Coordinates of C-alpha atoms in Angstrom, one line a residue:
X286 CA 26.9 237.5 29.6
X287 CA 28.8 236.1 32.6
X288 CA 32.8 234.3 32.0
X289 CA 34.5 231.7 34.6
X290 CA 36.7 233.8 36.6
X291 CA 39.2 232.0 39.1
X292 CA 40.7 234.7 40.9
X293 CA 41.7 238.2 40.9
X294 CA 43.9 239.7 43.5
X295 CA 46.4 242.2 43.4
X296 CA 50.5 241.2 43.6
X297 CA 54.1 241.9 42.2
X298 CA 54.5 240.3 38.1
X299 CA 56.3 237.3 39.0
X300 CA 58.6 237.2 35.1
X301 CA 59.1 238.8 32.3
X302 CA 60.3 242.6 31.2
X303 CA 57.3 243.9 34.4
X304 CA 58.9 241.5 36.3
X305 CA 58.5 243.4 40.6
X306 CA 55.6 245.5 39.4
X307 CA 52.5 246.2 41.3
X308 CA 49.8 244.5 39.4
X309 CA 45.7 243.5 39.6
X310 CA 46.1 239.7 38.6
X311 CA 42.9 238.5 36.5
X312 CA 42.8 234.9 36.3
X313 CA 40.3 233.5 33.7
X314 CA 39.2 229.7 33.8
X315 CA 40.0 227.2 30.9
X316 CA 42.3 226.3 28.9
X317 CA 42.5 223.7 26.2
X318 CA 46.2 222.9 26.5
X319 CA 48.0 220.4 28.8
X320 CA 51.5 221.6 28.3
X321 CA 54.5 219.1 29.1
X322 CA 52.8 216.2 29.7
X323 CA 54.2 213.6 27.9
X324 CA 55.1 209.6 28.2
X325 CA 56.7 209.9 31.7
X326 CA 56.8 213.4 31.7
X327 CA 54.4 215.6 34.0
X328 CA 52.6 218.6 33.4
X329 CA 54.2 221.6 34.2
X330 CA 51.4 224.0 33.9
X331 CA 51.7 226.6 37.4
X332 CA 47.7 226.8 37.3
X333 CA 46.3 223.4 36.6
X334 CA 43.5 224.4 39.2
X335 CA 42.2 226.7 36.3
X336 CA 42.3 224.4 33.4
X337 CA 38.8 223.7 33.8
X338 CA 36.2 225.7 32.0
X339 CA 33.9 225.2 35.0
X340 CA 36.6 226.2 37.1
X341 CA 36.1 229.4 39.0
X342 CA 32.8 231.9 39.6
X343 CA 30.6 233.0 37.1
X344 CA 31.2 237.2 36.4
X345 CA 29.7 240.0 34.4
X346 CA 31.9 242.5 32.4
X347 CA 30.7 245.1 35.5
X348 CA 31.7 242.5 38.1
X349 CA 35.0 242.0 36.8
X350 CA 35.9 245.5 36.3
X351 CA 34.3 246.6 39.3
X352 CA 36.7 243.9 41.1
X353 CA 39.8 245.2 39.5
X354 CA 39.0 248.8 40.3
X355 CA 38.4 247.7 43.7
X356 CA 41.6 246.8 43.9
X357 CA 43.3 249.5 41.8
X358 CA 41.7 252.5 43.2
X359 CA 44.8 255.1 41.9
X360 CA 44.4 253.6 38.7
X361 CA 48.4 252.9 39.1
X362 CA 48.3 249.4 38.3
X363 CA 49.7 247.0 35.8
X364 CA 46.3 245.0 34.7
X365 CA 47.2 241.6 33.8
X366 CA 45.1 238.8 32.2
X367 CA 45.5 235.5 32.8
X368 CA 44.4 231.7 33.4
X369 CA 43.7 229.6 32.0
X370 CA 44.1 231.1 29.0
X371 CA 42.2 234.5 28.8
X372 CA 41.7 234.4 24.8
X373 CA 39.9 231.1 25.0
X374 CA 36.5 231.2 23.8
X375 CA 33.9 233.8 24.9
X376 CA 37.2 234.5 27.3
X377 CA 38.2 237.0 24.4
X378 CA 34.9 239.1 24.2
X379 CA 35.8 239.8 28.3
X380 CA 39.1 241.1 27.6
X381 CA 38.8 243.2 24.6
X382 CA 35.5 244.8 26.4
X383 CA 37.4 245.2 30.1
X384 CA 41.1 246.5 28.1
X385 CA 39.2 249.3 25.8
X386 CA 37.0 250.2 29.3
X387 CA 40.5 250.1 31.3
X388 CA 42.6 251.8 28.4
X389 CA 39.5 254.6 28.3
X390 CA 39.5 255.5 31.5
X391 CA 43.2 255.7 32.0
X392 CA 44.2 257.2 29.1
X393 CA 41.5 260.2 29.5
X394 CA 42.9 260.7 33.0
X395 CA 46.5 260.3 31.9
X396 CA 47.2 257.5 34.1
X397 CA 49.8 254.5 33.5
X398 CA 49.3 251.7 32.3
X399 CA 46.6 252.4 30.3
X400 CA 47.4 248.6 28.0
X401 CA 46.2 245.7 29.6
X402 CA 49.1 242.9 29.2
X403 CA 47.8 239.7 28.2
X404 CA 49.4 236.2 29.2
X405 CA 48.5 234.1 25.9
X406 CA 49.4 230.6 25.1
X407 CA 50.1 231.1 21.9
X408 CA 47.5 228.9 20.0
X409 CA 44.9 231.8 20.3
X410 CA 45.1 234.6 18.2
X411 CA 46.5 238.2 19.6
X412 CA 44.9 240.2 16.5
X413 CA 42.4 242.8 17.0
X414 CA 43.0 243.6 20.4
X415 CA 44.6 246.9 20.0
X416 CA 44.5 247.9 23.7
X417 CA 46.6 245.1 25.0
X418 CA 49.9 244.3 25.3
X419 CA 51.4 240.7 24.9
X420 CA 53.5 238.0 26.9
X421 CA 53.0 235.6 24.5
X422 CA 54.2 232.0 25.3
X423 CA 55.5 230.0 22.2
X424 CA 55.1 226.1 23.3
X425 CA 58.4 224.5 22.5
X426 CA 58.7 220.6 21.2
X427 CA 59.6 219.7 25.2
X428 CA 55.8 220.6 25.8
X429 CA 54.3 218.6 23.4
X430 CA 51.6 221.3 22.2
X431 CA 53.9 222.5 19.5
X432 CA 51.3 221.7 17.0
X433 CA 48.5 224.4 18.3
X434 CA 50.7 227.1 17.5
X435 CA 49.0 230.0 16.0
X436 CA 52.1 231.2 13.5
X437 CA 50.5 234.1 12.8
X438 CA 51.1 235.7 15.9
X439 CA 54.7 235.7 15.2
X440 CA 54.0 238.2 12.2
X441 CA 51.7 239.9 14.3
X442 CA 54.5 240.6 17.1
X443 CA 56.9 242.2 14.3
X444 CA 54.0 243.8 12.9
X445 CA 53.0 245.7 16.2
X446 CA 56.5 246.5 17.2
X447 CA 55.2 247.7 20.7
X448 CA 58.1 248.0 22.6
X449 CA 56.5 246.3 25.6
X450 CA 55.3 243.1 23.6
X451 CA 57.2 239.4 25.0
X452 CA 57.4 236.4 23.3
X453 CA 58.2 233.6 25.8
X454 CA 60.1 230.1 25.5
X455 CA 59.3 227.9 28.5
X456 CA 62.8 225.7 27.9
X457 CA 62.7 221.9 29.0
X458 CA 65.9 220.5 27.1
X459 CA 68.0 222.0 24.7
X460 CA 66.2 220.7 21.7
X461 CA 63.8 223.3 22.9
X462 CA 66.2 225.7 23.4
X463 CA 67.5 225.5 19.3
X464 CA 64.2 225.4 18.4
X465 CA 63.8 229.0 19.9
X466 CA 67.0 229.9 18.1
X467 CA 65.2 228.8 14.8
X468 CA 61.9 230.5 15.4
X469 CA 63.4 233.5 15.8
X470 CA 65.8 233.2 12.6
X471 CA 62.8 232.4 10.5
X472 CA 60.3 234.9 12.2
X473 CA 62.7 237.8 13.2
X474 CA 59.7 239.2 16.0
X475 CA 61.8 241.6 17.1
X476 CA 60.1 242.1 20.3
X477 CA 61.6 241.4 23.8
X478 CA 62.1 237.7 24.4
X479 CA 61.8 235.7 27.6
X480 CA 63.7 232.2 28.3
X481 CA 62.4 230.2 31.6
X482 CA 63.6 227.0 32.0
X483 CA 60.5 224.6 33.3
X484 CA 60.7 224.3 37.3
X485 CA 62.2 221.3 38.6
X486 CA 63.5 220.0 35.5
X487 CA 66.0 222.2 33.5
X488 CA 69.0 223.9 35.7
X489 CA 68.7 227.5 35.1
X490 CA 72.4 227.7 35.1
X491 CA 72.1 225.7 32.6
X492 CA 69.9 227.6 30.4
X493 CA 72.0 231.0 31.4
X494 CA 74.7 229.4 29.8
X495 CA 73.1 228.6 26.2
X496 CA 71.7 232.0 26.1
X497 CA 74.9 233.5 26.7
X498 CA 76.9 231.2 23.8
X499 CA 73.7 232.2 21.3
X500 CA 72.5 235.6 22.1
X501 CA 69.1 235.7 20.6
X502 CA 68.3 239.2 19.8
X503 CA 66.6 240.9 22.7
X504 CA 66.6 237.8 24.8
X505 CA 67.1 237.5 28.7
X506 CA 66.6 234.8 31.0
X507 CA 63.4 235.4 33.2
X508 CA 62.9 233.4 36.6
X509 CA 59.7 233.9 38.6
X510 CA 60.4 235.4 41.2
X511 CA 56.9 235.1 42.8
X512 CA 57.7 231.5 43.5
X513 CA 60.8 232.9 45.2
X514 CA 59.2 234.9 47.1
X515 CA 55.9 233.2 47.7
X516 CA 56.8 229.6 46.9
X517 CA 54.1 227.6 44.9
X518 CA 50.7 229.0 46.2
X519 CA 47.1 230.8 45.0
X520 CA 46.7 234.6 44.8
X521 CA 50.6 235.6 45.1

């Protein structure tokens, strides 16, 4: 069995509660969501080069891991899988088989990191893969894929109560923003929770400022600093 792999190189996590940590970047291909783009609105996505299902080389399970161990000889690493969206499709089957091979290894030899973190965009579902962690990205009205929202995955989150789970708000107005504030009223997660306002569009100032007048539980604002760092580029 062989899965579209874009890229995987090894960086600093760019956002979120890992946010400046060493980490082996896997980047899976396809994903069936065109987030933010709407009537004269763009798409926001940061990987649109990976969208594609054809996108990327063809792997093995061995390939892949034999990649990330490549680059994560000390076994030190954050492992982080992305895309795309690395739950999509026979995507799944690649990272429950690489995060119990990963969490195996690591947890016999008492390494860290031995969960996998998973970027998810919420419409696939995060059950079942009990050697991952999750930064799971809750598409807001302002994206306009509300609608594929697995619901589920909310209960799941409370359910887990893994201190290292994320649900993330990717904020383009503030009738995203109060939607976030209901969410989590109706849901209560209570995991960490990540606001980033979408680049180029909504002043972060701006967003700093509602999240300081609400106070979600657990929230914080989250900026990626790769893009700081790095600016918009491949394999960063």
């Amino acid at each position: 069995m062989e899965g579209r792999i874009h890229e995987i190189y090894d960086s600093l996590s760019g956002e979120g509660t890992s946010t400046g940590i060493p980490t082996v970047f896997v980047r899976f291909a396809g994903c069936s969501l065109r987030c933010g783009l709407l009537e004269n609105k763009k798409l926001w996505c940061d990987t649109p080069y990976a969208l594609g299902p054809k996108q990327g080389e063809a792997l093995s399970f061995d390939q892949i891991l034999s990649k990330i161990l490549e680059l994560d000889k000390t076994e030190d690493r954050q492992i982080l899988f992305t895309g795309g969206e690395p739950l999509e499709g026979k995507n799944r089957d690649f990272v429950l088989f690489l995060s119990n091979s990963i969490y195996k290894k690591r947890k016999t030899n008492d390494k860290p990191f031995p969960l996998s973190r998973v970027e998810t965009n919420g419409k696939e579902s995060i059950e079942g893969l009990e050697h991952c962690v999750f930064s799971l990205d809750y598409k807001l009205p302002g994206s306009g894929m509300e609608e594929h929202m697995n619901l589920e995955n909310l209960q799941i989150l409370r359910k887990r109560h893994n201190y290292l789970d994320e649900l993330k708000f990717v904020v383009r107005d503030g009738i995203d923003f109060q939607r976030s504030i209901s969410l989590l009223s109706e849901f209560s997660p209570g995991t960490n929770v990540l606001y980033t306002p979408v680049f180029g569009e909504l002043d972060p100032i701006e967003l700093a400022e509602w999240i300081k007048k609400e106070n979600p539980p657990k929230a914080r604002l989250s900026l990626q600093i790769h893009k700081v760092i790095w600016g918009e580029k491949k394999g960063v």
